[in-house]
XYZ file of C-alpha atoms in Angstrom:
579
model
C 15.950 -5.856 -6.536
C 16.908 -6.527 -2.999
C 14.516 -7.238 -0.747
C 15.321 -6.296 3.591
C 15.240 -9.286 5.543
C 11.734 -10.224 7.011
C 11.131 -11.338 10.663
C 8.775 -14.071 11.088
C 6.764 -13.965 14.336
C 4.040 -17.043 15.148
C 0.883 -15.661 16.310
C 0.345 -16.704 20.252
C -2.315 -19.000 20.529
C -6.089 -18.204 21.601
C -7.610 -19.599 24.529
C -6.891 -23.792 24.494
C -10.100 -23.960 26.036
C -11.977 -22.388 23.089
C -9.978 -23.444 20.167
C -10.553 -27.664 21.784
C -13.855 -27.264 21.703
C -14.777 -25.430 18.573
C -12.685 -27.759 17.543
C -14.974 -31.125 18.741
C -18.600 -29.028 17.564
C -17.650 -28.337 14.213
C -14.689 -31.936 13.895
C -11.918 -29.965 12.422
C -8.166 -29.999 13.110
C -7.586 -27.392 15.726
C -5.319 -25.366 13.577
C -8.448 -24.408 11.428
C -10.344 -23.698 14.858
C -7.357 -21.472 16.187
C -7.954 -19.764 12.597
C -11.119 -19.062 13.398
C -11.160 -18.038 16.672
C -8.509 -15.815 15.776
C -11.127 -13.989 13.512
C -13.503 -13.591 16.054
C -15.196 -16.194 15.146
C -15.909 -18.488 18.601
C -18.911 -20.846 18.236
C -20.984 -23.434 16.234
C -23.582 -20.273 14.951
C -20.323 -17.470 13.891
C -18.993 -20.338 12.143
C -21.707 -20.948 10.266
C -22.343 -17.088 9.213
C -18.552 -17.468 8.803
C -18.681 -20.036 6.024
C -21.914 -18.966 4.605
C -22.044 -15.499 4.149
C -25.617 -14.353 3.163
C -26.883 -11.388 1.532
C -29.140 -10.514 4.519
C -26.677 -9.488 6.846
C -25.914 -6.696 4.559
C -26.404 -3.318 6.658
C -29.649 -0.912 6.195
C -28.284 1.577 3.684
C -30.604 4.547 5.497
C -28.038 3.558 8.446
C -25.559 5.896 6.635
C -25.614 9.613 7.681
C -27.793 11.701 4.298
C -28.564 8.550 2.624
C -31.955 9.637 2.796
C -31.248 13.339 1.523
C -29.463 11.143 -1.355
C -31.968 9.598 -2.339
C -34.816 12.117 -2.460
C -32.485 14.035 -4.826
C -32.058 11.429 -7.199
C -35.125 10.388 -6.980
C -36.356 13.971 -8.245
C -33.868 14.262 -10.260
C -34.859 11.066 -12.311
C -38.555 11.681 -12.330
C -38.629 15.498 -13.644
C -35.574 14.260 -16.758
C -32.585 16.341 -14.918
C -29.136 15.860 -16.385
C -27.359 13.636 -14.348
C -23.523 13.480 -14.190
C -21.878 10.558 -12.419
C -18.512 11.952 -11.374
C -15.278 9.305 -10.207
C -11.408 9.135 -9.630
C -9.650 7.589 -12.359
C -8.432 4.954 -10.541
C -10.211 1.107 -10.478
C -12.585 2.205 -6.852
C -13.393 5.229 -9.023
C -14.200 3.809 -12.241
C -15.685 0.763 -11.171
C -17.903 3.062 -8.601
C -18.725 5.407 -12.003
C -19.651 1.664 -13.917
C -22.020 0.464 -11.412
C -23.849 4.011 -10.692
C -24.056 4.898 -14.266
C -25.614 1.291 -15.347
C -28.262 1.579 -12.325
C -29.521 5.139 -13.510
C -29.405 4.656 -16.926
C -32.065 1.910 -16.146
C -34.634 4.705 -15.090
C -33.348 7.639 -16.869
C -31.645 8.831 -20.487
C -30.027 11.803 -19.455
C -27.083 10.751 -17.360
C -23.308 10.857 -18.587
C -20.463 10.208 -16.692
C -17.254 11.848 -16.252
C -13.577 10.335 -15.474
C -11.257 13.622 -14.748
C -7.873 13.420 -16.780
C -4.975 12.349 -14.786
C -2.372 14.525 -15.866
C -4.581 17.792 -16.650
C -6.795 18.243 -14.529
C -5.525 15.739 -11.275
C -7.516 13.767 -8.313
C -11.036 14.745 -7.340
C -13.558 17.410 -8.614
C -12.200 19.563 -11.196
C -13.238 22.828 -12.049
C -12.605 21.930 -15.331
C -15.326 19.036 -15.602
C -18.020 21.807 -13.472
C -17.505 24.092 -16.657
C -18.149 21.264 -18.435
C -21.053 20.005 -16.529
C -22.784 23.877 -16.511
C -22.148 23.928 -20.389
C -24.057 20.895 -20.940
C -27.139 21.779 -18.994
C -26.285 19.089 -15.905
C -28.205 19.990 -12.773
C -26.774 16.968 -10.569
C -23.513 15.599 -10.138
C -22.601 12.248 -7.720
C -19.365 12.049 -7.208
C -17.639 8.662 -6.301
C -14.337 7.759 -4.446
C -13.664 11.750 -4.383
C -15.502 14.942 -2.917
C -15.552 15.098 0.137
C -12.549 17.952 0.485
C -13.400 19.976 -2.285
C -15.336 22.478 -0.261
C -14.610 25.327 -3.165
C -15.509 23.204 -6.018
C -18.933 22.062 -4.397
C -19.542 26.149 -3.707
C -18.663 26.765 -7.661
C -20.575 24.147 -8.365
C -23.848 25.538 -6.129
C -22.842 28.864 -8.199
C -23.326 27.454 -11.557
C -26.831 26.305 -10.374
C -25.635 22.487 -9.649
C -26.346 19.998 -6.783
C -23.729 17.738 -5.286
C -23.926 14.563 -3.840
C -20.609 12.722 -2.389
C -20.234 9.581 -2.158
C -16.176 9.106 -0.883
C -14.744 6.531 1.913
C -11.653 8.882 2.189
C -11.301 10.805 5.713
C -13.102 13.758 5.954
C -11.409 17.094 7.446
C -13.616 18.913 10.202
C -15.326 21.381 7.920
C -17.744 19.044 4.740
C -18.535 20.176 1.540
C -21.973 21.833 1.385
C -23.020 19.604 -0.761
C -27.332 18.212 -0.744
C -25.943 14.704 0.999
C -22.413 13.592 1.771
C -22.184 9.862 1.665
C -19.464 8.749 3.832
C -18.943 6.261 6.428
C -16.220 7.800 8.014
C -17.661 11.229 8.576
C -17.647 12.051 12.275
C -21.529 12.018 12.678
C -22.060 8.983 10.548
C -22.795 5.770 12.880
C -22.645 3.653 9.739
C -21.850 0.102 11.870
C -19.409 -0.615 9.004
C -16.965 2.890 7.735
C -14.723 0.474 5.764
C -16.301 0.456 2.567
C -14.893 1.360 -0.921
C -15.532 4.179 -3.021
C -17.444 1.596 -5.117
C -18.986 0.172 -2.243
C -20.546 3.903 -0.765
C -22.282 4.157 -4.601
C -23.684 0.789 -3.946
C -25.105 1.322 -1.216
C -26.667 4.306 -2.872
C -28.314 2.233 -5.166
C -29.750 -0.457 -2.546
C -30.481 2.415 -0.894
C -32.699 3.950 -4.048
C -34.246 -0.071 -4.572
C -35.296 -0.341 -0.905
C -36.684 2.888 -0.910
C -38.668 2.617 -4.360
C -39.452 -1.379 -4.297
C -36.635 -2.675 -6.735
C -36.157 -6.284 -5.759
C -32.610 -6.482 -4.421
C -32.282 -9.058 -7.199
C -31.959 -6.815 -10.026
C -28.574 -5.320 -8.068
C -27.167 -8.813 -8.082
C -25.179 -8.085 -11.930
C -23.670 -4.734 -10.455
C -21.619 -7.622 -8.163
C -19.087 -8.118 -9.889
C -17.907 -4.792 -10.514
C -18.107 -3.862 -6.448
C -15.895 -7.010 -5.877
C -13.069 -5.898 -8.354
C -12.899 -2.490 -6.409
C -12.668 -3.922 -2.758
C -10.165 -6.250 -3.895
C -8.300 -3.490 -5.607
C -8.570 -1.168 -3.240
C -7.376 -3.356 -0.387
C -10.202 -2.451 2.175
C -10.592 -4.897 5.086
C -12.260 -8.358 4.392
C -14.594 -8.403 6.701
C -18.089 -7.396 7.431
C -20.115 -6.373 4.364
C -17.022 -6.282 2.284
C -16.811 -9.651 2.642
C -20.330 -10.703 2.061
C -20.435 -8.346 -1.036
C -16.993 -9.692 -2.257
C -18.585 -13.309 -2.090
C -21.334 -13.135 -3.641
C -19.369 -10.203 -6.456
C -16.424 -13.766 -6.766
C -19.616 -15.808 -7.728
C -21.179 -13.460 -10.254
C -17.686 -13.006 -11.669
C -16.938 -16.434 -11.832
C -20.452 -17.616 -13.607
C -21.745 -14.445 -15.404
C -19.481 -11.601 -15.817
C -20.525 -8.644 -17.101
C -19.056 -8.411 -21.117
C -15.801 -6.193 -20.364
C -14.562 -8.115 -17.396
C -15.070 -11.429 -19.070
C -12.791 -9.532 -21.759
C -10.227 -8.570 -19.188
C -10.275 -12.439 -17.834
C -9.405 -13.512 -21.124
C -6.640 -10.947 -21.644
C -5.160 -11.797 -17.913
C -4.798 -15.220 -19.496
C -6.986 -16.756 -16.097
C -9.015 -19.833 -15.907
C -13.185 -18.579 -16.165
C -14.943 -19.736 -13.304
C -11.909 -19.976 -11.375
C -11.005 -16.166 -10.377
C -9.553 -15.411 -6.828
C -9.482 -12.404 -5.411
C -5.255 -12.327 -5.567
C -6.195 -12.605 -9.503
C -8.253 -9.637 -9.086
C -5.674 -7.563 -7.299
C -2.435 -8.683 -9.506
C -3.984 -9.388 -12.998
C -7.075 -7.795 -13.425
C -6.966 -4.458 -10.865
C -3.798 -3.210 -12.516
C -5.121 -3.676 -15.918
C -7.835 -1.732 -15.479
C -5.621 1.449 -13.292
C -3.474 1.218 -16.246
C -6.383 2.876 -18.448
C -5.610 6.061 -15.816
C -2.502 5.828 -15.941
C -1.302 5.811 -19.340
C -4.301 7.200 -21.499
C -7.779 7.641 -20.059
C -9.977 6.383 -17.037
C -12.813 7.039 -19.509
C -11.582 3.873 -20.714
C -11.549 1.532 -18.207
C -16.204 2.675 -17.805
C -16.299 2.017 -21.771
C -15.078 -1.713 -21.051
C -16.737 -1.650 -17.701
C -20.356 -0.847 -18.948
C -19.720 -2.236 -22.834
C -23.199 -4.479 -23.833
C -21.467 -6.235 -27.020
C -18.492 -8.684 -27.174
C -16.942 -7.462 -29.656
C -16.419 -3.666 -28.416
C -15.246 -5.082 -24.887
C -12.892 -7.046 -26.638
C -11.561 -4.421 -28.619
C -11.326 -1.772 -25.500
C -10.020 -4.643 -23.392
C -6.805 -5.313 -25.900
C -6.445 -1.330 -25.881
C -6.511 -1.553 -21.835
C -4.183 -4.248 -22.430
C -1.504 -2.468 -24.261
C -1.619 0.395 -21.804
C -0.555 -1.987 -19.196
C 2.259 -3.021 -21.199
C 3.430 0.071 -21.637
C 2.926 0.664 -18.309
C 5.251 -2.525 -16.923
C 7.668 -1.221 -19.415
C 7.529 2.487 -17.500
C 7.115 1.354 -14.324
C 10.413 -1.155 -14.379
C 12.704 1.822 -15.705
C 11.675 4.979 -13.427
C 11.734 1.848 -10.299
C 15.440 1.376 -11.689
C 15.927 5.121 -11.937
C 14.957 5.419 -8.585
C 16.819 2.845 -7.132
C 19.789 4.239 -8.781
C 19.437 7.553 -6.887
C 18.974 6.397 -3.469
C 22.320 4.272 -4.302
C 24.236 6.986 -5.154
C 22.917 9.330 -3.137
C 20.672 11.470 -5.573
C 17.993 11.401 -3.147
C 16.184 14.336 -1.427
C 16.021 12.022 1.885
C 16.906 8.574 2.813
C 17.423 8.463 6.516
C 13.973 8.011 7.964
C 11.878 8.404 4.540
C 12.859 8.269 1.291
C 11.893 10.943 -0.929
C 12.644 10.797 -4.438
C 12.264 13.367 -7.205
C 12.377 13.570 -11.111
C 10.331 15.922 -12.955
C 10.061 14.082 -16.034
C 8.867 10.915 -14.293
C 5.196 9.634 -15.436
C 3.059 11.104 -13.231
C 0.138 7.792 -13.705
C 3.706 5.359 -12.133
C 5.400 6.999 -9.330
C 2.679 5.247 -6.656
C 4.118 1.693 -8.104
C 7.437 3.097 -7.951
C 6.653 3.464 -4.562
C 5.893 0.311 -3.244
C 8.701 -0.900 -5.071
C 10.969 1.354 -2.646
C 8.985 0.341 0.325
C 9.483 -3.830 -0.740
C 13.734 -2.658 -1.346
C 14.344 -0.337 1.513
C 11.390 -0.683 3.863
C 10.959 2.667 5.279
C 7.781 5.317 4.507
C 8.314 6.316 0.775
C 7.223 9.463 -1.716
C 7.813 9.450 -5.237
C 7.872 12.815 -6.908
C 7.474 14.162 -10.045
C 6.385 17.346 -11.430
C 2.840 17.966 -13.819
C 0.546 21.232 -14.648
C 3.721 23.437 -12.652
C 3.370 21.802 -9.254
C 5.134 19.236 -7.731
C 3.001 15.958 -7.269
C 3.743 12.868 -6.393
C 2.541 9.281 -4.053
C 3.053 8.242 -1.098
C 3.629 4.546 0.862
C 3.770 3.352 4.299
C 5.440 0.732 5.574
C 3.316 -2.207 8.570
C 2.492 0.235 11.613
C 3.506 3.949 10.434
C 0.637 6.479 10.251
C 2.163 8.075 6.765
C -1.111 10.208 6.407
C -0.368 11.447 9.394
C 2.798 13.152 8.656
C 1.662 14.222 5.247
C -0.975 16.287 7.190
C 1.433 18.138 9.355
C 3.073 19.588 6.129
C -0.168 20.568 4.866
C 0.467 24.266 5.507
C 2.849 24.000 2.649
C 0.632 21.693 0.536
C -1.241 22.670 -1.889
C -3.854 19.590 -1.997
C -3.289 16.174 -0.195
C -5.109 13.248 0.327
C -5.400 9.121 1.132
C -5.270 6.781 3.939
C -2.930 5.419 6.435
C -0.600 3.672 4.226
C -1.229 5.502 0.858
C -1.821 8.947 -0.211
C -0.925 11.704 -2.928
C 0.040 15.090 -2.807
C 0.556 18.400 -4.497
C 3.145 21.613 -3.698
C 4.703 24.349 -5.217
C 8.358 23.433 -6.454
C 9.494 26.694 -3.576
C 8.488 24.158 -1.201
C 10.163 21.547 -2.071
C 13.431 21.123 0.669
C 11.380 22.365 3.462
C 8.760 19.430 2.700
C 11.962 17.062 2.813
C 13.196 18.350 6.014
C 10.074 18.543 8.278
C 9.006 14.752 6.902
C 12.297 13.199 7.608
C 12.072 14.793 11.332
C 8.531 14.106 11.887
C 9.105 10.160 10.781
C 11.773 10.308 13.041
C 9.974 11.326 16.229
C 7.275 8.352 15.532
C 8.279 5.685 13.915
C 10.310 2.933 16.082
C 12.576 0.484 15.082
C 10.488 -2.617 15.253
C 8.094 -0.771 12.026
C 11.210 -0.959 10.082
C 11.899 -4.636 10.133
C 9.158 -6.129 7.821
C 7.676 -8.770 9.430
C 5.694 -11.847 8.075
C 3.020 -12.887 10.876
C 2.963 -16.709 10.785
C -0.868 -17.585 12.169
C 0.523 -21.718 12.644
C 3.398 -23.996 12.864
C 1.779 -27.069 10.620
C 3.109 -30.558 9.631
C 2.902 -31.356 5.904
C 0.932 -34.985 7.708
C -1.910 -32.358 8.641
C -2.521 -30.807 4.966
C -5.244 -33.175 4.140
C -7.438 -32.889 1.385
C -10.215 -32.357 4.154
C -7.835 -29.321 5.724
C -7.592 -27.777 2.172
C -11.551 -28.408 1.361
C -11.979 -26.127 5.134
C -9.209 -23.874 4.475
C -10.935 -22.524 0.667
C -13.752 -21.728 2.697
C -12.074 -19.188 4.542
C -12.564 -17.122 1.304
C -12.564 -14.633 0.033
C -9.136 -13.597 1.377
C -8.353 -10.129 2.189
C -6.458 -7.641 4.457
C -8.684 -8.484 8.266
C -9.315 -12.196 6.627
C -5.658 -12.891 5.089
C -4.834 -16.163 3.860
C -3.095 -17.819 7.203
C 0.505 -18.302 6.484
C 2.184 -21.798 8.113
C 5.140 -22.492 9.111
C 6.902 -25.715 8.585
C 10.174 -26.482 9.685
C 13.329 -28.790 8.452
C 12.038 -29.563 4.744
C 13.725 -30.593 1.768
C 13.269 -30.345 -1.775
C 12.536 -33.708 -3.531
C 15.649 -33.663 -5.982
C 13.468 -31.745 -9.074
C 13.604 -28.142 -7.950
C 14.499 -25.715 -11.014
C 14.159 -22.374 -11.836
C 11.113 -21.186 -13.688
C 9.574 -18.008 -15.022
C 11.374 -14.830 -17.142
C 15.294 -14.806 -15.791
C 14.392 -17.458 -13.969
C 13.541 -15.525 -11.171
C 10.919 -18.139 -9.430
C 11.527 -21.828 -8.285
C 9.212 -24.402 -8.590
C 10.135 -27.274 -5.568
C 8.505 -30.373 -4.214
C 8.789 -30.383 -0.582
C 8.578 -32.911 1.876
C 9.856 -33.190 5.651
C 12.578 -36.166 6.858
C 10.050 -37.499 8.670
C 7.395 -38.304 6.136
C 9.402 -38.364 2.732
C 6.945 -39.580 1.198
C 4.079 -37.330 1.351
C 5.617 -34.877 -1.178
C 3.818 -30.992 -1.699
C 4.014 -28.993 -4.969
C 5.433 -25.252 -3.722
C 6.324 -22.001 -5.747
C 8.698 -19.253 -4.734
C 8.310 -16.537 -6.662
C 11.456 -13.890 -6.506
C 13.609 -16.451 -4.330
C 16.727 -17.798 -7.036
C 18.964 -16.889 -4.357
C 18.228 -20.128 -2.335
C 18.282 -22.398 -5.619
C 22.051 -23.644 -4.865
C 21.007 -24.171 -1.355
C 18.155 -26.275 -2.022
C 19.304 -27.745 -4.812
C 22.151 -29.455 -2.385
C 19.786 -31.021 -0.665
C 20.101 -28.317 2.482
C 17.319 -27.633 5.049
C 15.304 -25.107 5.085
C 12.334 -23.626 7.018
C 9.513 -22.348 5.249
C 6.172 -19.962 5.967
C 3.531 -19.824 3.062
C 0.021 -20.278 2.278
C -2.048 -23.275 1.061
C -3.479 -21.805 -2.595
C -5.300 -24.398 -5.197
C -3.566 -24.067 -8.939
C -5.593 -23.917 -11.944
C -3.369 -24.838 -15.142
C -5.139 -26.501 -18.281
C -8.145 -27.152 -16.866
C -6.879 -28.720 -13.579
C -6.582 -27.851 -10.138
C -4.018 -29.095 -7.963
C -3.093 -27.835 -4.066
C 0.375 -26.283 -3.936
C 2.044 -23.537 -1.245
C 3.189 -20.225 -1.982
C 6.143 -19.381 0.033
C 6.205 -16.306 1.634
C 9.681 -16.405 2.549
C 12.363 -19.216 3.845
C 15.103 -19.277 5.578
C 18.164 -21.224 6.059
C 18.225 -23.600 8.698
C 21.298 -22.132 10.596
C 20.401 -18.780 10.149
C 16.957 -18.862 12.155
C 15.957 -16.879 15.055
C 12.385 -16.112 16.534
C-alpha cells in the first residue's frame, strides 16, 4: 500500500536563554533541555515532577461536576443490596472502564452484573435492548462508562422502568444532558474539572477514588485497578499529560510487576517480554487484541479475561481473544484491499476532498481500521460504510488539523445517531440518505480544510549527531516516559548516513529493513535502526547511497536483552530533500 509523501518540518527552537540554562541546573545535553522546555517544562522543580510523577498530584475527584451526586447514589445503592448494572461500549475504554468498576463494587456488594451491548445488534451506547433487560432482572441502577451522555430517550425509558442512571462518558456533550441522577463528564460545559482529557476508563476511576476518599478506602487498595486504566489511555490515544500521565505511570509499573491474571495472559499471547511493556506495546499488540473481542464475537469477552481470578480461565479466554484477532487481520487486510480497489477504479461515493466508501456486506466491527488504512494511503478525511440492523453505519478518520467531527455534525439533520471526537467518530443513516450525505461532506471539507492538512507531515523536535546518543542521552531520554500523543517520543533528525554494508530485508514479504547506520564522519560509532514498511529504499541503501533520516531512540527487548536501536519514521534520499 502506498503511502503520500510526508513533509518533515524541525520544530523552531525555544528560548536559547532557557534551554542553556536548564541545561547547566539539571547537566544534560541541551537537546534533552529543548525537549523539555518544549513540554512546558522550564525549571529545576517541573523537571523533577516531570521525571517523577507522583500519585499526589492526582486531581480531587469531587472537582468533577455530580461526582458527589455519584457517589451518594452508589453509596445507597450498595448499602440497602440494589441491583447494580455496570453498563460500557464494547470497545477496549469501554470494557476496560466496565473491568475496573465492576471489580471495585463487587468488593462491597453481590448484586452487580455488567453489561457489554452487542456490536452488530444492538450498536454504540445505551440500548433499549439491555434497559429491558436490566428492568427484567430487577436492576435499580445502571453506570454507564465511555457512553451516555447523548442518549437523552434511553435515560427517560430508563427513569420509566423505575431505573437510575449515572454517566460516566469523556465524549462531547450536546447542549441539552441526559436527566440522568449524576453525569460524570469532564467535558460538560459546567464541569471545571482542571483536567477534561480523561478516558472513558479514566471518568469510572475517578468514580471509584472518588467513593474511597469519600468512605476512607486507603487509595492503596485502587493501586491493582492500574493496570487496566493504563491499557485504555494508551488505547484510546488521549493526551499524555496531566493525570493521564501520572495514572499511565504508575498503571506501566503495575503492569510490568503484577498484572492482573487476563492481561498477563494477553502479554503472553502478544509474544512481549514481562516486565518490559511500553505503552506502543499496549496500543499495537495488546489494545487491538482486546477490540478484537468487539469486533468479531463479543465485548463480554474481553471483561471475562479482564476480571478472570484463575490462570487457567484467562488463558483459555485469552487464546479465544486471540483467534478473534486473527480473524480479524485476516478481515481487515481484504475489505482494506477492497477498498483500495474502489477508490482506484473509481467505485467510490467521493474521493475529491473525502473519501467515502461503501459496501453493505463489509464487517461492520473493521471498517474504522479500514479507515485509517485510507487515511495512511490517500491522506484526506475518510468514512467507511457498511450497512447493519437496515441502516447505514459506518467510521470515520481525520487526517493532522481537520475538525472531522465537525462536519459529521452539520449532516446531523440527516443522521440518525452520530458520535466521537475530532479525529474519529461513527455514524448511523437511513440508506435514502445516502448521496445527499456524500455531497454536503465533500463540500463542507472543501470550504475548511487547506492544503497544508493534506500533506502529512512528520514534526522533527531535533537535528542530532549519532556522537550525541550516549548511553547517558538514552538513560534521560526513557525517562521521558510514558510516551503519548502531548508527550510523543521526540523524533531526530540526522543527516548524510550510511548503512554499514549488512542491511537486509526482514519480516513477512520482507517488508521491513533492518540497517546499521553510521555518519562519514564518525564511521565508527555504528547504531542498530529498523524501518518498518520502507523495502523501497533497500537498493538505495544497499549501494552504499546517502540518506537522511528522522526517527526515535526506542530500547529493544529480544531474548532477554535490551539493546538501543532507532525506529525510522521516514527517510529520504539525499537529492530529493527540501525543508
Amino acid at each position: 500500500m502506498s503511502q503520500t509523501e510526508r513533509k518533515w518540518i524541525v520544530r523552531e527552537p525555544s528560548d536559547p536563554e532557557m534551554v542553556s540554562t536548564l541545561a547547566a541546573e539539571l547537566g544534560v545535553d541541551k537537546v534533552l533541555a529543548e525537549l523539555l522546555v518544549s513540554r512546558g517544562v522550564k525549571t529545576f522543580a517541573e523537571a523533577r515532577s516531570f521525571f517523577r510523577p507522583s500519585l499526589e498530584n492526582l486531581h480531587d475527584p469531587f472537582l468533577m461536576k455530580d461526582m458527589d451526586l455519584a457517589v451518594e447514589r452508589l453509596h445507597r445503592a450498595i448499602t440497602t443490596g440494589e441491583k447494580i448494572l455496570v453498563y460500557g461500549d464494547y470497545d477496549v475504554d469501554g470494557t476496560t472502564a466496565v473491568a475496573l468498576v465492576y471489580s471495585f463494587i463487587k468488593r462491597f456488594s453481590q448484586k452487580v452484573e455488567y453489561y457489554i451491548p452487542d456490536r452488530y445488534d444492538e450498536g454504540y451506547g445505551l440500548s433499549y435492548k439491555a434497559l429491558d433487560w436490566a428492568g427484567d432482572n430487577g436492576i435499580s441502577l445502571i453506570i454507564t462508562l465511555d457512553c451516555g451522555i447523548k442518549a437523552i430517550e434511553k435515560v427517560d425509558y430508563a427513569s420509566s422502568k423505575g431505573m437510575d442512571v449515572i454517566i460516566c462518558d469523556h465524549h462531547l456533550p450536546e447542549s441539552e444532558l441526559p436527566k440522568a441522577v449524576a453525569v460524570l463528564d469532564p467535558k460538560r460545559e459546567d464541569c471545571h474539572y482542571p483536567f477534561d482529557d480523561l478516558c472513558g476508563c479514566g471518568v469510572g476511576f475517578k468514580l471509584v477514588q472518588a467513593y474511597s476518599d469519600r468512605f476512607g478506602i486507603p487509595f492503596e487498595e485502587l493501586e491493582p485497578l492500574l493496570d487496566l486504566l493504563v491499557v485504555s489511555i494508551a488505547s484510546d490515544l488521549v493526551t499524555m499529560v496531566d493525570e493521564n500521565r501520572v495514572l499511565s505511570y504508575f498503571g506501566l509499573k503495575r503492569l510490568n510487576e503484577t498484572p492482573r491474571k487476563g492481561l498477563l495472559a494477553m502479554i503472553g499471547l502478544s509474544k512481549l517480554d514481562p516486565g518490559h511493556v511500553t505503552i506502543d506495546d499496549i496500543v499495537f499488540k495488546i489494545g487491538p487484541r482486546i477490540n478484537a473481542a468487539g469486533r468479531m464475537e463479543s465485548g463480554r469477552l474481553a471483561v471475562e479475561l479482564l476480571t478472570a481470578t484463575d490462570d487457567k480461565a484467562a488463558l483459555a479466554i485469552g487464546a479465544k481473544i486471540n483467534d478473534n484477532n486473527n480473524e480479524r487481520k485476516s478481515i481487515d487486510r481484504e475489505i482494506t484491499q477492497e477498498a483500495l480497489e474502489m477508490v482506484l477504479d473509481g467505485r467510490a461515493l467521493a474521493t475529491r476532498n473525502v473519501t467515502i466508501v461503501y459496501n453493505p456486506t463489509w464487517n461492520k466491527g473493521v471498517v474504522g481500521i479500514v479507515a485509517s488504512r485510507l487515511v495512511e494511503a490517500y491522506y484526506k478525511p475518510t468514512v467507511v460504510l457498511t450497512k447493519s440492523n437496515g441502516f447505514i453505519t459506518g467510521s470515520a478518520r481525520s487526517v493532522q488539523g481537520f475538525d472531522l467531527y465537525q462536519s459529521i455534525e452539520s449532516c446531523s439533520d440527516i443522521l440518525e445517531n452520530f458520535g466521537g471526537h475530532v479525529y474519529a467518530a461513527g455514524l448511523t443513516l437511513k440508506e435514502e440518505h445516502l448521496q445527499e450525505f456524500c455531497t454536503r461532506m465533500d463540500a463542507f471539507v472543501e470550504g475548511k480544510i487547506t492544503p497544508e492538512m493534506l500533506v502529512p507531515v512528520i514534526e522533527v523536535d531535533s537535528r542530532l549527531d549519532f556522537s550525541q546518543i550516549t548511553p547517558k542521552f538514552f538513560r534521560l531520554l526513557k525517562q521521558f516516559q510514558p510516551f503519548g500523543p502531548g508527550n510523543a517520543n521526540p523524533v531526530f533528525l540526522t543527516e548524510n548516513v550510511y548503512d554499514a554494508g549488512s542491511g537486509r530485508k526482514v519480516g513477512a514479504g520482507g517488508l521491513h529493513l533492518k540497517l546499521d547506520l553510521m555518519q562519514e564522519s564518525q564511521p565508527y560509532h555504528q547504531i542498530p535502526a529498523i524501518a518498518f514498511n520502507m523495502p523501497e529504499f533497500y537498493e538505495y541503501i544497499k549501494a552504499g547511497n546517502p540518506v537522511d533520516v528522522c526517527y526515535s531512540i526506542v530500547e529493544n527487548f529480544y531474548r532477554g536483552s535490551s539493546s538501543m536501536q532507532l525506529r525510522l519514521r521516514d527517510m529520504k534520499e539525499r537529492s530529493e530533500l527540501s525543508f
